[in-house]
mmCIF file of C-alpha atoms and ligand atoms in Angstrom:
data_model
loop_
_atom_site.group_PDB
_atom_site.id
_atom_site.type_symbol
_atom_site.label_atom_id
_atom_site.label_comp_id
_atom_site.label_asym_id
_atom_site.label_seq_id
_atom_site.Cartn_x
_atom_site.Cartn_y
_atom_site.Cartn_z
ATOM 1 C CA MET A 15 41.690 -43.769 18.144
ATOM 2 C CA ASP A 16 41.258 -40.862 15.771
ATOM 3 C CA LEU A 17 41.478 -37.605 17.714
ATOM 4 C CA HIS A 18 40.673 -35.027 15.038
ATOM 5 C CA ALA A 19 37.577 -35.054 12.815
ATOM 6 C CA HIS A 20 35.109 -32.507 11.445
ATOM 7 C CA SER A 21 31.338 -32.727 10.895
ATOM 8 C CA THR A 22 28.722 -30.454 9.337
ATOM 9 C CA ALA A 23 28.925 -28.442 12.584
ATOM 10 C CA SER A 24 31.900 -26.877 10.788
ATOM 11 C CA ASP A 25 33.454 -27.764 7.425
ATOM 12 C CA GLY A 26 33.026 -31.545 7.318
ATOM 13 C CA THR A 27 30.429 -33.172 5.092
ATOM 14 C CA LEU A 28 29.055 -35.905 7.406
ATOM 15 C CA THR A 29 26.581 -34.922 10.119
ATOM 16 C CA PRO A 30 27.777 -35.545 13.690
ATOM 17 C CA ALA A 31 25.529 -38.637 13.800
ATOM 18 C CA GLU A 32 26.876 -39.978 10.498
ATOM 19 C CA LEU A 33 30.417 -39.293 11.677
ATOM 20 C CA VAL A 34 30.166 -41.366 14.877
ATOM 21 C CA ARG A 35 28.476 -44.219 12.995
ATOM 22 C CA THR A 36 31.170 -44.141 10.331
ATOM 23 C CA ALA A 37 33.886 -44.095 13.008
ATOM 24 C CA ARG A 38 32.584 -47.351 14.436
ATOM 25 C CA ALA A 39 32.074 -48.849 10.978
ATOM 26 C CA VAL A 40 35.735 -48.265 10.087
ATOM 27 C CA GLY A 41 36.789 -49.960 13.343
ATOM 28 C CA LEU A 42 37.681 -47.053 15.622
ATOM 29 C CA ASP A 43 37.286 -47.397 19.408
ATOM 30 C CA VAL A 44 37.661 -43.695 20.159
ATOM 31 C CA LEU A 45 36.768 -40.647 18.077
ATOM 32 C CA ALA A 46 37.302 -36.995 18.952
ATOM 33 C CA LEU A 47 34.837 -34.579 17.353
ATOM 34 C CA THR A 48 36.825 -31.391 16.775
ATOM 35 C CA ASP A 49 34.803 -28.925 14.742
ATOM 36 C CA HIS A 50 36.248 -25.492 14.130
ATOM 37 C CA ASP A 51 35.341 -23.044 16.928
ATOM 38 C CA THR A 52 32.115 -24.755 17.998
ATOM 39 C CA THR A 53 30.648 -27.406 20.284
ATOM 40 C CA SER A 54 27.312 -27.527 18.463
ATOM 41 C CA GLY A 55 27.974 -31.044 17.152
ATOM 42 C CA TRP A 56 28.444 -32.542 20.626
ATOM 43 C CA GLU A 57 24.777 -33.269 21.377
ATOM 44 C CA PRO A 58 23.811 -34.899 18.082
ATOM 45 C CA ALA A 59 27.009 -36.964 18.140
ATOM 46 C CA ALA A 60 26.350 -38.108 21.708
ATOM 47 C CA ARG A 61 22.741 -39.060 20.881
ATOM 48 C CA ALA A 62 23.858 -41.197 17.926
ATOM 49 C CA LEU A 63 26.803 -42.949 19.619
ATOM 50 C CA PRO A 64 26.961 -46.564 18.442
ATOM 51 C CA PRO A 65 27.794 -49.401 20.872
ATOM 52 C CA GLY A 66 31.499 -49.684 21.566
ATOM 53 C CA LEU A 67 32.525 -46.211 20.408
ATOM 54 C CA THR A 68 33.884 -43.687 22.892
ATOM 55 C CA LEU A 69 33.412 -40.030 21.988
ATOM 56 C CA ILE A 70 35.868 -37.377 23.098
ATOM 57 C CA ARG A 71 34.091 -34.076 22.827
ATOM 58 C CA GLY A 72 36.435 -31.411 21.527
ATOM 59 C CA ALA A 73 36.983 -28.499 19.178
ATOM 60 C CA GLU A 74 39.688 -27.027 16.965
ATOM 61 C CA LEU A 75 40.296 -23.401 17.903
ATOM 62 C CA SER A 76 41.367 -20.810 15.325
ATOM 63 C CA CYS A 77 44.415 -19.203 16.933
ATOM 64 C CA ARG A 78 47.173 -16.824 15.974
ATOM 65 C CA TRP A 79 50.669 -16.052 17.128
ATOM 66 C CA TYR A 80 51.135 -12.283 17.123
ATOM 67 C CA GLY A 81 54.862 -12.420 17.915
ATOM 68 C CA THR A 82 55.918 -11.733 14.317
ATOM 69 C CA GLU A 83 54.765 -9.654 11.385
ATOM 70 C CA PRO A 84 52.690 -10.864 9.629
ATOM 71 C CA SER A 85 51.141 -12.877 12.446
ATOM 72 C CA ILE A 86 50.867 -16.640 11.961
ATOM 73 C CA PRO A 87 47.587 -18.590 12.155
ATOM 74 C CA LEU A 88 47.604 -21.930 13.955
ATOM 75 C CA HIS A 89 45.080 -24.485 15.181
ATOM 76 C CA LEU A 90 44.696 -25.651 18.764
ATOM 77 C CA LEU A 91 42.769 -28.840 19.469
ATOM 78 C CA ALA A 92 40.957 -28.846 22.807
ATOM 79 C CA TYR A 93 39.517 -31.951 24.405
ATOM 80 C CA LEU A 94 36.957 -32.536 27.165
ATOM 81 C CA PHE A 95 36.542 -28.884 28.187
ATOM 82 C CA ASP A 96 33.464 -27.428 29.863
ATOM 83 C CA PRO A 97 31.496 -25.870 26.969
ATOM 84 C CA ASP A 98 29.893 -23.376 29.365
ATOM 85 C CA ALA A 99 33.130 -22.007 30.830
ATOM 86 C CA PRO A 100 32.505 -18.284 30.209
ATOM 87 C CA GLY A 101 35.949 -17.195 28.965
ATOM 88 C CA LEU A 102 36.308 -19.870 26.320
ATOM 89 C CA ALA A 103 32.648 -19.850 25.246
ATOM 90 C CA ALA A 104 32.820 -16.072 24.696
ATOM 91 C CA GLU A 105 35.955 -16.367 22.552
ATOM 92 C CA LEU A 106 34.411 -19.109 20.425
ATOM 93 C CA ALA A 107 31.279 -17.025 19.853
ATOM 94 C CA ARG A 108 33.423 -14.028 18.888
ATOM 95 C CA VAL A 109 35.499 -16.077 16.425
ATOM 96 C CA ARG A 110 32.400 -17.618 14.799
ATOM 97 C CA ALA A 111 30.862 -14.151 14.336
ATOM 98 C CA ALA A 112 34.139 -12.843 12.874
ATOM 99 C CA ARG A 113 34.218 -15.782 10.442
ATOM 100 C CA GLU A 114 30.837 -14.653 9.090
ATOM 101 C CA VAL A 115 32.032 -11.086 8.571
ATOM 102 C CA ARG A 116 35.167 -12.369 6.850
ATOM 103 C CA GLY A 117 33.271 -14.870 4.689
ATOM 104 C CA GLU A 118 30.876 -12.198 3.517
ATOM 105 C CA ARG A 119 33.851 -9.959 2.640
ATOM 106 C CA ILE A 120 35.485 -12.723 0.627
ATOM 107 C CA VAL A 121 32.236 -13.183 -1.289
ATOM 108 C CA ALA A 122 32.115 -9.420 -1.905
ATOM 109 C CA LEU A 123 35.670 -9.526 -3.338
ATOM 110 C CA LEU A 124 34.668 -12.363 -5.650
ATOM 111 C CA ARG A 125 31.505 -10.569 -6.745
ATOM 112 C CA ALA A 126 33.430 -7.355 -7.396
ATOM 113 C CA ASP A 127 35.418 -9.367 -9.941
ATOM 114 C CA GLY A 128 32.183 -10.493 -11.584
ATOM 115 C CA ILE A 129 32.185 -13.970 -10.082
ATOM 116 C CA ASP A 130 28.699 -15.374 -9.666
ATOM 117 C CA VAL A 131 28.611 -16.487 -6.022
ATOM 118 C CA SER A 132 26.353 -15.233 -3.228
ATOM 119 C CA TRP A 133 26.614 -14.979 0.532
ATOM 120 C CA SER A 134 23.189 -16.561 1.032
ATOM 121 C CA GLU A 135 24.338 -19.579 -0.964
ATOM 122 C CA VAL A 136 27.499 -19.885 1.173
ATOM 123 C CA LEU A 137 25.431 -19.681 4.369
ATOM 124 C CA ALA A 138 23.179 -22.411 3.009
ATOM 125 C CA TYR A 139 26.204 -24.672 2.431
ATOM 126 C CA ALA A 140 27.365 -24.005 6.006
ATOM 127 C CA ASP A 141 23.823 -24.897 7.154
ATOM 128 C CA GLY A 142 24.164 -23.314 10.589
ATOM 129 C CA GLY A 143 27.684 -24.645 11.213
ATOM 130 C CA THR A 144 30.879 -22.597 11.571
ATOM 131 C CA VAL A 145 31.443 -20.873 8.205
ATOM 132 C CA GLY A 146 34.783 -21.482 6.494
ATOM 133 C CA ARG A 147 36.456 -21.222 3.132
ATOM 134 C CA PRO A 148 35.376 -24.777 2.193
ATOM 135 C CA HIS A 149 31.785 -23.451 2.041
ATOM 136 C CA ILE A 150 32.879 -20.668 -0.307
ATOM 137 C CA ALA A 151 34.723 -23.354 -2.276
ATOM 138 C CA GLN A 152 31.389 -25.132 -2.749
ATOM 139 C CA ALA A 153 29.962 -21.990 -4.340
ATOM 140 C CA LEU A 154 32.953 -21.802 -6.709
ATOM 141 C CA ILE A 155 32.400 -25.451 -7.664
ATOM 142 C CA ARG A 156 28.692 -24.829 -8.213
ATOM 143 C CA ALA A 157 29.544 -21.836 -10.434
ATOM 144 C CA GLY A 158 31.743 -24.127 -12.527
ATOM 145 C CA LEU A 159 34.965 -22.207 -11.771
ATOM 146 C CA VAL A 160 36.848 -25.026 -10.064
ATOM 147 C CA ALA A 161 36.348 -28.777 -9.962
ATOM 148 C CA SER A 162 37.219 -29.515 -6.324
ATOM 149 C CA THR A 163 37.748 -27.995 -2.878
ATOM 150 C CA ALA A 164 41.490 -28.518 -3.272
ATOM 151 C CA GLU A 165 41.434 -26.511 -6.526
ATOM 152 C CA ALA A 166 39.473 -23.750 -4.802
ATOM 153 C CA PHE A 167 42.422 -23.398 -2.379
ATOM 154 C CA ALA A 168 44.861 -22.638 -5.237
ATOM 155 C CA PRO A 169 46.616 -19.231 -4.991
ATOM 156 C CA GLN A 170 44.406 -17.633 -7.637
ATOM 157 C CA TRP A 171 41.307 -18.424 -5.547
ATOM 158 C CA LEU A 172 40.833 -18.830 -1.788
ATOM 159 C CA GLY A 173 44.450 -19.763 -1.112
ATOM 160 C CA GLU A 174 45.731 -16.248 -1.734
ATOM 161 C CA ARG A 175 43.954 -13.902 -4.127
ATOM 162 C CA TYR A 176 40.635 -14.095 -2.267
ATOM 163 C CA ARG A 177 41.992 -14.978 1.152
ATOM 164 C CA LEU A 178 41.307 -12.672 4.087
ATOM 165 C CA PRO A 179 42.681 -13.231 7.612
ATOM 166 C CA LYS A 180 40.358 -14.475 10.344
ATOM 167 C CA ASP A 181 39.969 -12.726 13.681
ATOM 168 C CA ASP A 182 41.556 -15.495 15.739
ATOM 169 C CA ILE A 183 42.366 -16.120 19.410
ATOM 170 C CA ASP A 184 45.836 -15.287 20.707
ATOM 171 C CA VAL A 185 47.336 -18.744 21.053
ATOM 172 C CA PHE A 186 48.756 -18.128 24.549
ATOM 173 C CA ARG A 187 45.357 -16.951 25.761
ATOM 174 C CA ALA A 188 43.709 -19.948 24.071
ATOM 175 C CA VAL A 189 45.880 -22.457 25.971
ATOM 176 C CA GLU A 190 45.060 -20.676 29.237
ATOM 177 C CA LEU A 191 41.330 -20.556 28.456
ATOM 178 C CA VAL A 192 41.225 -24.249 27.554
ATOM 179 C CA ARG A 193 42.954 -25.160 30.814
ATOM 180 C CA GLN A 194 40.646 -22.828 32.785
ATOM 181 C CA ALA A 195 37.717 -24.682 31.174
ATOM 182 C CA GLY A 196 39.164 -27.996 32.363
ATOM 183 C CA GLY A 197 40.205 -29.014 28.855
ATOM 184 C CA VAL A 198 43.344 -30.560 27.399
ATOM 185 C CA PRO A 199 45.062 -28.451 24.681
ATOM 186 C CA VAL A 200 46.994 -30.081 21.835
ATOM 187 C CA LEU A 201 48.657 -28.221 18.967
ATOM 188 C CA ALA A 202 47.255 -29.415 15.618
ATOM 189 C CA HIS A 203 49.645 -30.099 12.694
ATOM 190 C CA PRO A 204 52.423 -27.875 14.137
ATOM 191 C CA ARG A 205 54.861 -28.513 11.238
ATOM 192 C CA ALA A 206 52.450 -28.301 8.336
ATOM 193 C CA THR A 207 54.703 -26.115 6.219
ATOM 194 C CA ARG A 208 52.613 -26.936 3.145
ATOM 195 C CA ARG A 209 49.773 -24.890 4.667
ATOM 196 C CA GLY A 210 51.908 -21.787 5.116
ATOM 197 C CA LEU A 211 54.085 -20.273 7.820
ATOM 198 C CA ILE A 212 54.575 -22.256 11.036
ATOM 199 C CA VAL A 213 55.530 -20.954 14.468
ATOM 200 C CA PRO A 214 59.119 -21.454 15.723
ATOM 201 C CA ASP A 215 59.806 -24.104 18.345
ATOM 202 C CA THR A 216 60.439 -21.391 20.946
ATOM 203 C CA VAL A 217 56.710 -20.601 20.823
ATOM 204 C CA ILE A 218 55.870 -24.256 21.454
ATOM 205 C CA VAL A 219 58.252 -24.243 24.432
ATOM 206 C CA GLU A 220 56.378 -21.241 25.869
ATOM 207 C CA LEU A 221 53.002 -22.876 25.201
ATOM 208 C CA ALA A 222 54.152 -26.032 26.999
ATOM 209 C CA ALA A 223 55.023 -23.922 30.048
ATOM 210 C CA LEU A 224 51.469 -22.498 29.967
ATOM 211 C CA GLY A 225 49.793 -25.914 29.904
ATOM 212 C CA LEU A 226 49.949 -27.253 26.347
ATOM 213 C CA ALA A 227 49.643 -31.051 26.756
ATOM 214 C CA GLY A 228 50.470 -32.573 23.381
ATOM 215 C CA LEU A 229 51.465 -32.222 19.743
ATOM 216 C CA GLU A 230 49.821 -33.779 16.698
ATOM 217 C CA ALA A 231 52.608 -35.693 14.937
ATOM 218 C CA ASP A 232 51.026 -38.090 12.449
ATOM 219 C CA HIS A 233 48.952 -35.976 10.057
ATOM 220 C CA GLU A 234 48.685 -35.973 6.276
ATOM 221 C CA ASP A 235 50.116 -32.447 6.068
ATOM 222 C CA HIS A 236 53.389 -33.568 7.743
ATOM 223 C CA SER A 237 56.231 -35.231 5.835
ATOM 224 C CA SER A 238 57.974 -38.123 7.582
ATOM 225 C CA ALA A 239 60.807 -35.758 8.573
ATOM 226 C CA GLU A 240 58.272 -33.330 10.031
ATOM 227 C CA ARG A 241 56.605 -36.148 12.005
ATOM 228 C CA ALA A 242 59.975 -37.140 13.441
ATOM 229 C CA ALA A 243 60.756 -33.532 14.360
ATOM 230 C CA VAL A 244 57.424 -33.211 16.188
ATOM 231 C CA ARG A 245 58.095 -36.436 18.115
ATOM 232 C CA ALA A 246 61.548 -35.240 19.125
ATOM 233 C CA LEU A 247 60.250 -31.874 20.300
ATOM 234 C CA ALA A 248 57.422 -33.518 22.255
ATOM 235 C CA GLY A 249 59.948 -35.830 23.890
ATOM 236 C CA ARG A 250 62.138 -32.893 24.954
ATOM 237 C CA LEU A 251 59.154 -31.013 26.419
ATOM 238 C CA GLY A 252 57.389 -33.966 28.067
ATOM 239 C CA LEU A 253 54.345 -33.631 25.806
ATOM 240 C CA PHE A 254 52.387 -36.547 24.361
ATOM 241 C CA VAL A 255 51.949 -37.032 20.609
ATOM 242 C CA THR A 256 48.818 -37.840 18.643
ATOM 243 C CA GLY A 257 48.052 -39.139 15.170
ATOM 244 C CA SER A 258 44.800 -38.109 13.520
ATOM 245 C CA SER A 259 43.057 -38.016 10.173
ATOM 246 C CA ASP A 260 41.628 -34.467 10.353
ATOM 247 C CA PHE A 261 38.756 -36.013 8.395
ATOM 248 C CA HIS A 262 36.505 -33.536 6.543
ATOM 249 C CA GLY A 263 34.273 -35.916 4.544
ATOM 250 C CA THR A 264 34.341 -35.172 0.829
ATOM 251 C CA HIS A 265 36.041 -31.776 1.330
ATOM 252 C CA LYS A 266 39.331 -33.677 1.611
ATOM 253 C CA THR A 267 40.604 -37.020 0.378
ATOM 254 C CA VAL A 268 41.887 -38.382 3.716
ATOM 255 C CA ARG A 269 39.920 -41.311 5.185
ATOM 256 C CA LEU A 270 38.556 -41.396 8.737
ATOM 257 C CA GLY A 271 41.039 -43.369 10.858
ATOM 258 C CA ALA A 272 43.874 -42.921 8.335
ATOM 259 C CA TYR A 273 46.164 -41.886 11.231
ATOM 260 C CA THR A 274 45.649 -42.998 14.810
ATOM 261 C CA THR A 275 46.734 -42.396 18.398
ATOM 262 C CA GLY A 276 47.873 -44.925 21.014
ATOM 263 C CA VAL A 277 46.012 -45.822 24.198
ATOM 264 C CA GLU A 278 48.660 -44.327 26.528
ATOM 265 C CA THR A 279 47.822 -40.895 25.131
ATOM 266 C CA TYR A 280 44.128 -41.514 25.761
ATOM 267 C CA GLU A 281 44.918 -42.193 29.393
ATOM 268 C CA ARG A 282 46.931 -38.991 29.707
ATOM 269 C CA ILE A 283 44.153 -36.932 28.156
ATOM 270 C CA VAL A 284 41.463 -38.371 30.396
ATOM 271 C CA ALA A 285 43.647 -38.077 33.513
ATOM 272 C CA SER A 286 44.221 -34.351 33.027
ATOM 273 C CA ALA A 287 40.707 -33.386 31.843
ATOM 274 C CA ARG A 288 38.380 -31.601 34.292
ATOM 275 C CA GLY A 289 35.616 -30.348 31.988
ATOM 276 C CA VAL A 290 33.423 -33.135 30.593
ATOM 277 C CA ALA A 291 33.966 -36.905 30.530
ATOM 278 C CA PRO A 292 34.370 -39.182 27.513
ATOM 279 C CA LEU A 293 31.060 -40.781 26.482
ATOM 280 C CA THR A 294 30.699 -44.427 25.484
ATOM 281 C CA GLY A 295 27.879 -45.782 23.322
ATOM 282 C CA PRO A 296 25.331 -48.209 24.788
ATOM 283 C CA GLY A 297 25.950 -51.934 24.999
HETATM 284 P P1 AMP B 25 39.165 -21.292 7.078
HETATM 285 O O1 AMP B 25 38.936 -21.984 8.402
HETATM 286 O O2 AMP B 25 37.957 -20.590 6.609
HETATM 287 O O3 AMP B 25 40.397 -20.445 7.057
HETATM 288 O O4 AMP B 25 39.424 -22.467 6.012
HETATM 289 C C1 AMP B 25 40.450 -23.407 6.287
HETATM 290 C C2 AMP B 25 39.883 -24.803 6.133
HETATM 291 O O5 AMP B 25 39.879 -25.127 4.768
HETATM 292 C C3 AMP B 25 40.718 -25.880 6.806
HETATM 293 O O6 AMP B 25 40.238 -26.186 8.077
HETATM 294 C C4 AMP B 25 40.508 -27.062 5.907
HETATM 295 O O7 AMP B 25 39.327 -27.711 6.282
HETATM 296 C C5 AMP B 25 40.244 -26.481 4.552
HETATM 297 N N1 AMP B 25 41.405 -26.516 3.646
HETATM 298 C C6 AMP B 25 42.530 -25.810 3.753
HETATM 299 N N2 AMP B 25 43.356 -26.058 2.718
HETATM 300 C C7 AMP B 25 42.717 -26.959 1.938
HETATM 301 C C8 AMP B 25 43.037 -27.628 0.712
HETATM 302 N N3 AMP B 25 44.196 -27.402 0.064
HETATM 303 N N4 AMP B 25 42.123 -28.482 0.211
HETATM 304 C C9 AMP B 25 40.967 -28.698 0.837
HETATM 305 N N5 AMP B 25 40.609 -28.105 1.993
HETATM 306 C C10 AMP B 25 41.471 -27.247 2.534
HETATM 307 FE FE1 FE B 26 38.625 -27.503 8.302
HETATM 308 FE FE1 FE B 27 43.473 -27.693 11.440
HETATM 309 ZN ZN1 ZN B 28 40.984 -29.885 11.519
#
């Protein structure tokens, strides 16, 4: 089971249909579709489900912990929630709109420095999906300024010089909204220090009290010591752990199914979900 993957509904490069077919082709039994701040990939993925693959419909929510200055961004995976639950749906719509404002501002900063990229081009790369920095990275590649998405995230580009904060969801509110929508919240890559600041364990303790169900342990952005620390914390708090690829197609080098989750976690997710059910392909 791979419980974290992105499609063209956000910043992946395979369509939802291609993603579910690829999941089966690489031998997965269960795939979670977790696009950033959107459920728009759910229907096309469900329609294309190959025999033998079970789809967990999910999302990865852009969150922030405001308990320190500067505030710290973090990602919350949410599984099997009701996509029409008003509180959560409204927050997702707000965050997607804010991503467009922010993306356009980043493009304006680049243009002010004489860099030949355009907002219309970035929107075309996003192709109706949730806009993110990887789409701006594509414009930088097209303009010949960097050779890869990873290079576009260097400090002199989108990693720092041309990085603007997103308007995210307060992480405590996000856990509550996911639970209210019948979903199962799991903190994505909680120790990914390579990505930037991480929240202290005390925040994770508070989130667990509010309904956080699990922690992503096996992830390419965690060292082996970080994976062990996540497992130990999950054990202390009674949370389950997951392992996931966080596949993004050609925007990253990680393969689909590179990290996986055990069946006992699947059972815990399904047992506590009240929103939508897992879907299994025909046959
Ligand atoms: P945003 O959501 O607009 O803040 O952009 C963050 C997204 O960029 C993440 O979800 C990843 O998909 C991608 N990303 C972040 N860092 C890197 C990197 N070093 N190389 C490639 N993609 C990255
Ligand atoms: Fe992403
Ligand atoms: Fe993430
Ligand atoms: Zn992700």
